[in-house]
Tab-separated table of C-alpha atoms and ligand atoms in Angstrom:
chain	number	residue	atom	x	y	z
A	137	UNK	CA	76.955	106.254	91.535
A	138	UNK	CA	80.351	107.748	90.715
A	139	UNK	CA	81.903	110.511	92.850
A	140	UNK	CA	82.143	112.758	89.750
A	141	UNK	CA	78.333	112.798	89.580
A	142	UNK	CA	78.187	114.558	92.978
A	143	UNK	CA	80.602	117.394	92.163
A	144	UNK	CA	80.355	119.653	89.078
A	145	UNK	CA	83.708	119.547	87.234
A	146	UNK	CA	84.344	123.296	87.756
A	147	UNK	CA	84.650	122.821	91.557
A	148	UNK	CA	87.993	121.004	91.399
A	149	UNK	CA	89.400	121.832	87.946
A	150	UNK	CA	91.792	124.525	89.223
A	151	UNK	CA	92.828	122.659	92.345
A	152	UNK	CA	96.189	121.027	92.964
A	153	UNK	CA	96.143	118.202	95.474
A	154	UNK	CA	99.327	116.779	97.017
A	155	UNK	CA	99.012	113.327	98.595
A	156	UNK	CA	102.032	112.074	100.551
A	157	UNK	CA	102.408	108.317	100.350
A	158	UNK	CA	100.090	108.470	97.336
A	159	UNK	CA	101.678	105.521	95.540
A	160	UNK	CA	99.513	102.845	97.119
A	161	UNK	CA	96.708	101.817	99.444
A	162	UNK	CA	94.336	104.302	101.039
A	163	UNK	CA	96.404	107.226	99.798
A	164	UNK	CA	96.210	106.096	96.185
A	165	UNK	CA	92.448	105.663	96.692
A	166	UNK	CA	92.297	109.270	97.922
A	167	UNK	CA	94.398	110.485	94.969
A	168	UNK	CA	92.078	108.660	92.543
A	169	UNK	CA	88.993	110.267	94.087
A	170	UNK	CA	90.443	113.761	93.590
A	171	UNK	CA	91.466	112.873	90.020
A	172	UNK	CA	87.947	111.577	89.355
A	173	UNK	CA	86.480	114.983	90.207
A	174	UNK	CA	88.982	116.735	87.910
A	175	UNK	CA	91.710	117.976	90.272
A	176	UNK	CA	95.392	117.983	89.328
A	177	UNK	CA	97.151	115.506	91.586
A	178	UNK	CA	100.719	115.190	92.883
A	179	UNK	CA	101.953	112.185	94.827
A	180	UNK	CA	105.179	111.389	96.643
A	181	UNK	CA	106.649	108.232	98.054
A	182	UNK	CA	109.905	106.411	98.644
A	183	UNK	CA	109.790	103.979	95.708
A	184	UNK	CA	110.043	105.215	92.131
A	185	UNK	CA	108.642	101.981	90.684
A	186	UNK	CA	105.498	102.156	92.843
A	187	UNK	CA	105.039	105.852	92.015
A	188	UNK	CA	105.343	105.168	88.272
A	189	UNK	CA	102.642	102.515	88.470
A	190	UNK	CA	100.341	104.829	90.479
A	191	UNK	CA	101.027	107.748	88.110
A	192	UNK	CA	99.880	105.602	85.174
A	193	UNK	CA	96.661	104.632	86.976
A	194	UNK	CA	95.954	108.275	87.851
A	195	UNK	CA	96.734	109.599	84.360
A	196	UNK	CA	94.176	107.156	82.977
A	197	UNK	CA	91.560	109.280	84.789
A	198	UNK	CA	92.381	112.150	82.423
A	199	UNK	CA	93.982	114.764	84.681
A	200	UNK	CA	97.509	116.202	85.066
A	201	UNK	CA	99.612	114.130	87.473
A	202	UNK	CA	103.023	114.773	88.980
A	203	UNK	CA	104.974	112.138	90.909
A	204	UNK	CA	108.083	112.878	92.952
A	205	UNK	CA	110.320	110.610	95.004
A	206	UNK	CA	110.509	112.020	98.541
A	207	UNK	CA	110.633	110.453	101.999
A	208	UNK	CA	108.453	112.488	104.385
A	209	UNK	CA	111.153	112.105	107.075
A	210	UNK	CA	113.389	114.314	104.931
A	211	UNK	CA	112.182	117.923	105.260
A	212	UNK	CA	114.430	119.271	102.503
A	213	UNK	CA	113.163	116.630	100.074
A	214	UNK	CA	109.568	117.623	100.870
A	215	UNK	CA	110.332	121.325	100.431
A	216	UNK	CA	111.884	120.548	97.029
A	217	UNK	CA	108.852	118.401	96.160
A	218	UNK	CA	106.461	121.251	97.011
A	219	UNK	CA	108.472	123.695	94.877
A	220	UNK	CA	108.460	121.210	91.996
A	221	UNK	CA	104.694	120.680	92.282
A	222	UNK	CA	104.109	124.453	92.205
A	223	UNK	CA	105.980	124.673	88.900
A	224	UNK	CA	104.356	121.576	87.384
A	225	UNK	CA	100.734	121.947	88.542
A	226	UNK	CA	100.330	125.347	90.254
A	227	UNK	CA	100.079	126.138	93.956
A	228	UNK	CA	98.963	123.356	96.284
A	229	UNK	CA	95.353	123.865	97.369
A	230	UNK	CA	94.828	120.566	99.159
A	231	UNK	CA	97.385	118.572	101.117
A	232	UNK	CA	96.724	115.012	102.252
A	233	UNK	CA	99.256	113.760	104.807
A	234	UNK	CA	98.915	110.043	104.295
A	235	UNK	CA	102.425	108.572	104.372
A	236	UNK	CA	102.637	106.037	107.202
A	237	UNK	CA	104.498	102.941	108.306
A	238	UNK	CA	103.302	100.213	110.623
A	239	UNK	CA	103.885	96.678	111.827
A	240	UNK	CA	102.638	94.583	114.726
A	241	UNK	CA	105.126	94.360	117.590
A	242	UNK	CA	104.706	93.957	121.365
A	243	UNK	CA	106.051	97.044	123.137
A	244	UNK	CA	108.492	95.030	125.248
A	245	UNK	CA	110.073	93.561	122.082
A	246	UNK	CA	110.135	96.812	120.104
A	247	UNK	CA	113.516	98.489	119.628
A	248	UNK	CA	113.849	102.194	120.329
A	249	UNK	CA	114.632	102.642	116.651
A	250	UNK	CA	111.483	100.795	115.588
A	251	UNK	CA	109.312	103.070	117.775
A	252	UNK	CA	111.121	106.159	116.511
A	253	UNK	CA	110.830	105.068	112.874
A	254	UNK	CA	107.018	104.970	112.973
A	255	UNK	CA	106.782	108.262	114.880
A	256	UNK	CA	109.215	109.798	112.365
A	257	UNK	CA	107.202	108.701	109.328
A	258	UNK	CA	103.686	109.266	110.678
A	259	UNK	CA	103.909	112.252	113.027
A	260	UNK	CA	107.073	114.131	112.068
A	261	UNK	CA	106.426	113.359	108.385
A	262	UNK	CA	102.976	114.913	108.728
A	263	UNK	CA	104.381	118.063	110.321
A	264	UNK	CA	107.104	118.232	107.643
A	265	UNK	CA	104.516	118.095	104.852
A	266	UNK	CA	102.287	120.781	106.363
A	267	UNK	CA	105.255	123.037	107.087
A	268	UNK	CA	106.738	122.607	103.612
A	269	UNK	CA	103.384	123.328	101.924
A	270	UNK	CA	102.360	126.181	104.250
A	271	UNK	CA	103.184	129.141	101.974
A	272	UNK	CA	101.288	127.592	99.060
A	273	UNK	CA	98.317	126.673	101.274
A	274	UNK	CA	98.272	130.239	102.570
A	275	UNK	CA	98.174	131.549	98.989
A	276	UNK	CA	95.292	129.233	98.027
A	277	UNK	CA	93.382	129.302	101.356
A	278	UNK	CA	93.908	125.587	101.238
A	279	UNK	CA	92.794	122.500	103.011
A	280	UNK	CA	94.828	119.897	104.924
A	281	UNK	CA	93.676	116.367	105.654
A	282	UNK	CA	95.728	114.128	107.946
A	283	UNK	CA	95.166	110.378	107.845
A	284	UNK	CA	94.739	109.243	111.438
A	285	UNK	CA	93.709	105.843	112.859
A	286	UNK	CA	91.559	104.311	115.589
A	287	UNK	CA	94.779	103.692	117.537
A	288	UNK	CA	94.873	107.456	118.188
A	289	UNK	CA	92.053	107.318	120.691
A	290	UNK	CA	91.947	103.678	121.800
A	291	UNK	CA	94.869	101.384	122.667
A	292	UNK	CA	95.397	98.437	120.295
A	293	UNK	CA	97.705	95.527	121.154
A	294	UNK	CA	101.149	95.654	119.515
A	295	UNK	CA	100.466	99.182	118.260
A	296	UNK	CA	102.202	101.381	120.876
A	297	UNK	CA	104.268	103.161	118.204
A	298	UNK	CA	101.375	103.777	115.781
A	299	UNK	CA	99.043	104.811	118.620
A	300	UNK	CA	101.507	107.394	119.932
A	301	UNK	CA	102.131	108.756	116.435
A	302	UNK	CA	98.468	108.963	115.424
A	303	UNK	CA	97.443	110.534	118.766
A	304	UNK	CA	100.100	113.149	118.058
A	305	UNK	CA	98.616	113.722	114.611
A	306	UNK	CA	95.160	114.339	116.105
A	307	UNK	CA	96.595	117.008	118.389
A	308	UNK	CA	98.730	118.526	115.630
A	309	UNK	CA	95.670	118.840	113.369
A	310	UNK	CA	93.771	120.772	116.028
A	311	UNK	CA	96.770	122.967	116.739
A	312	UNK	CA	97.270	123.855	113.075
A	313	UNK	CA	93.522	124.438	112.639
A	314	UNK	CA	93.743	126.898	115.526
A	315	UNK	CA	96.822	128.718	114.224
A	316	UNK	CA	96.160	128.635	110.475
A	317	UNK	CA	92.438	129.434	110.411
A	318	UNK	CA	93.401	133.113	110.149
A	319	UNK	CA	94.996	132.326	106.754
A	320	UNK	CA	91.866	130.567	105.517
A	321	UNK	CA	93.529	127.149	105.871
A	322	UNK	CA	91.324	124.338	107.202
A	323	UNK	CA	92.860	121.260	108.870
A	324	UNK	CA	90.988	118.020	109.593
A	325	UNK	CA	91.668	114.323	110.143
A	326	UNK	CA	90.045	111.183	108.779
A	327	UNK	CA	90.044	107.955	110.780
A	328	UNK	CA	89.824	104.988	108.409
A	329	UNK	CA	88.905	101.549	109.652
A	330	UNK	CA	90.542	98.493	108.075
A	331	UNK	CA	90.548	99.022	104.315
A	332	UNK	CA	90.384	96.240	101.705
A	333	UNK	CA	93.638	95.340	99.947
A	334	UNK	CA	95.902	97.778	101.785
A	335	UNK	CA	99.389	97.117	103.117
A	336	UNK	CA	98.078	97.875	106.602
A	337	UNK	CA	95.429	95.138	106.455
A	338	UNK	CA	97.902	92.695	104.873
A	339	UNK	CA	100.386	93.342	107.654
A	340	UNK	CA	97.924	93.435	110.502
A	341	UNK	CA	95.738	90.437	109.663
A	342	UNK	CA	95.936	86.897	108.320
A	343	UNK	CA	92.667	85.160	107.302
A	344	UNK	CA	91.831	83.993	110.849
A	345	UNK	CA	92.534	87.448	112.279
A	346	UNK	CA	90.533	89.043	109.481
A	347	UNK	CA	87.495	86.940	110.428
A	348	UNK	CA	87.711	88.160	114.044
A	349	UNK	CA	88.208	91.700	112.842
A	350	UNK	CA	85.027	91.537	110.745
A	351	UNK	CA	83.042	90.475	113.811
A	352	UNK	CA	83.995	93.761	115.467
A	353	UNK	CA	82.744	95.900	112.548
A	354	UNK	CA	78.998	96.704	112.734
A	355	UNK	CA	78.776	97.022	108.921
A	356	UNK	CA	80.403	93.548	108.615
A	357	UNK	CA	82.825	94.404	105.856
A	358	UNK	CA	86.162	96.081	105.280
A	359	UNK	CA	86.169	99.609	103.873
A	360	UNK	CA	87.242	100.541	100.345
A	361	UNK	CA	90.041	103.028	99.526
A	362	UNK	CA	87.595	105.190	97.565
A	363	UNK	CA	85.349	105.477	100.626
A	364	UNK	CA	88.165	107.347	102.381
A	365	UNK	CA	88.677	109.312	99.152
A	366	UNK	CA	85.052	110.413	99.257
A	367	UNK	CA	85.574	111.839	102.764
A	368	UNK	CA	88.673	113.676	101.537
A	369	UNK	CA	86.899	115.196	98.537
A	370	UNK	CA	83.940	116.255	100.682
A	371	UNK	CA	86.257	117.968	103.198
A	372	UNK	CA	88.003	119.827	100.349
A	373	UNK	CA	84.737	120.913	98.783
A	374	UNK	CA	82.808	124.138	99.453
A	375	UNK	CA	80.262	121.963	101.295
A	376	UNK	CA	82.796	121.665	104.136
A	377	UNK	CA	83.857	125.334	104.141
A	378	UNK	CA	83.145	125.779	107.860
A	379	UNK	CA	84.683	122.489	109.034
A	380	UNK	CA	88.127	122.712	110.607
A	381	UNK	CA	89.822	121.002	113.549
A	382	UNK	CA	87.456	118.055	113.119
A	383	UNK	CA	87.848	114.324	112.912
A	384	UNK	CA	85.714	112.237	110.552
A	385	UNK	CA	85.577	108.548	111.429
A	386	UNK	CA	85.012	106.274	108.404
A	387	UNK	CA	85.352	102.773	109.834
A	388	UNK	CA	82.044	100.947	109.424
A	389	UNK	CA	81.423	101.635	113.121
A	390	UNK	CA	84.441	99.604	114.301
A	391	UNK	CA	85.281	102.089	117.052
A	392	UNK	CA	81.927	101.362	118.715
A	393	UNK	CA	82.977	97.874	119.709
A	394	UNK	CA	86.407	98.835	121.026
A	395	UNK	CA	89.666	97.022	120.316
A	396	UNK	CA	89.078	93.837	122.390
A	397	UNK	CA	88.457	91.503	119.420
A	398	UNK	CA	91.451	92.917	117.536
A	399	UNK	CA	93.583	92.405	120.640
A	400	UNK	CA	92.400	88.794	120.993
A	401	UNK	CA	93.142	88.116	117.324
A	402	UNK	CA	96.620	89.621	117.557
A	403	UNK	CA	97.470	87.805	120.772
A	404	UNK	CA	96.280	84.449	119.362
A	405	UNK	CA	98.448	84.790	116.255
B	698	COA	N1	108.736	94.150	113.909
B	698	COA	C1	109.602	94.738	114.755
B	698	COA	N2	110.460	95.723	114.395
B	698	COA	C2	110.438	96.101	113.102
B	698	COA	C3	109.541	95.541	112.150
B	698	COA	C4	108.685	94.510	112.608
B	698	COA	N3	107.823	93.898	111.774
B	698	COA	N4	109.752	96.152	110.958
B	698	COA	C5	110.738	97.051	111.141
B	698	COA	N5	111.130	97.019	112.432
B	698	COA	C6	112.201	97.795	113.049
B	698	COA	C7	113.544	97.441	112.433
B	698	COA	O1	114.070	96.256	113.022
B	698	COA	C8	114.349	98.678	112.750
B	698	COA	O2	114.762	98.704	114.104
B	698	COA	P1	116.281	98.261	114.517
B	698	COA	O3	117.194	99.213	113.809
B	698	COA	O4	116.324	98.418	116.002
B	698	COA	O5	116.439	96.837	114.084
B	698	COA	C9	113.318	99.799	112.647
B	698	COA	O6	112.022	99.192	112.778
B	698	COA	C10	113.373	100.499	111.321
B	698	COA	O7	113.163	99.523	110.296
B	698	COA	P2	113.716	99.720	108.828
B	698	COA	O8	113.226	98.589	107.999
B	698	COA	O9	115.193	99.954	108.896
B	698	COA	O10	113.050	101.102	108.430
B	698	COA	P3	112.436	101.564	107.087
B	698	COA	O11	112.369	103.029	107.187
B	698	COA	O12	113.117	100.979	105.908
B	698	COA	O13	110.964	100.895	107.107
B	698	COA	C11	108.858	100.605	108.161
B	698	COA	C12	109.828	101.533	107.533
B	698	COA	C13	109.487	100.182	109.441
B	698	COA	C14	107.567	101.311	108.471
B	698	COA	C15	108.539	99.388	107.289
B	698	COA	O14	107.716	98.538	107.994
B	698	COA	C16	107.858	99.689	105.948
B	698	COA	O15	108.503	100.115	104.994
B	698	COA	N6	106.522	99.467	105.791
B	698	COA	C17	105.796	99.627	104.529
B	698	COA	C18	104.763	100.654	104.611
B	698	COA	C19	103.738	100.320	105.654
B	698	COA	O16	104.043	99.863	106.721
B	698	COA	N7	102.503	100.592	105.337
B	698	COA	C20	101.418	100.383	106.260
B	698	COA	C21	100.825	101.663	106.622
B	698	COA	S1	99.551	101.443	107.802
C-alpha cells in the first residue's frame, strides 16, 4: 500500500518541507515520502550534481521542488537557503535535519579535526538549520524532525564522533521542544537502524560485516529509506499533533540486542 493512500491529499498540499542533506540516502527517502503525499519539498546539500539528480527524481512525483547548494556548517548559507525557499515555495512548515557525515575510525587514531568535522556537520549543522528556519516555523506552527542514530544512546566501536554528535542532537531536540512549544513548534527525533543502499551502510559494512549486522536485527533485514519517510510524514501529520520532545526508533528492533555484534564485526574487519 502506498503512503499516499493513508493521507488525503489536502493534508499536505499547502506544506513546505525542507530536508537538509536531501540529495541522497535516508534523507532523499524522507523527501520522496513527503512529495508522495503532495507536499512541496526543498532540499539542500553540498554537491550540485547530486542535488540535480535528486530534484529530477522528486519532480517526477508531481510536486514543486526547490534545490539549493548549502553546507549545514555554514549558517549564512542556510539562512540564505531558508529565505530562498520562502520565496520559491512559501514558508517552511516542516524541517528535517538530516545532513550527516560519518566514517569508522578508532578513537585513538582519530584526528581532532576528524572528530570536530562530524560534530560540526551533525550537531552544529542541526542547530544551524533549526535556528535559520525558526521564524518561518513560528509563522507556520511547524514541525522539526532530527535524524538521530542508535549511537546516541549506546556506544558503538569506532563511532565516538558520531555518538557524541547524535547524543547532542537528542538533547537539543528536547531542549527546543521545551522552548518552542509555546510557538506551536513540535520537535522530535527519529532513530533509523541500518538502511538499505545508503552511504552509511556502504561505509560501515562490507558483506561479511553486513551478515553479522543482520544477525543483530530481530526483523532480519535492513530498513528501507521510505520506512523512515513514513515516520517523518506521520510526525508531521495531524495524527501526531500532541507529540513533541519524543524519539521514534525505526530500526527493526536492532537496539534490543545492543551493539556487541556490530562491535565484533567492526573489530574483525
Ligand atoms: N577515517 C579517519 N579520518 C577521516 C576519515 C576516515 N575514513 N574521513 C575523513 N577523515 C578526517 C580527515 O582526515 C580530516 O581530518 P584531518 O584534517 O586531521 O586529516 C577530517 O576528517 C575532515 O575530513 P575532510 O574530508 O577534509 O572533510 P569533509 O568535510 O570534506 O568530509 C566527511 C566530511 C568527513 C563526513 C566525509 O566522510 C564525507 O563527505 N562523507 C560523505 C557523507 C557521509 O558520510 N554520509 C554518511 C552519513 S551516515
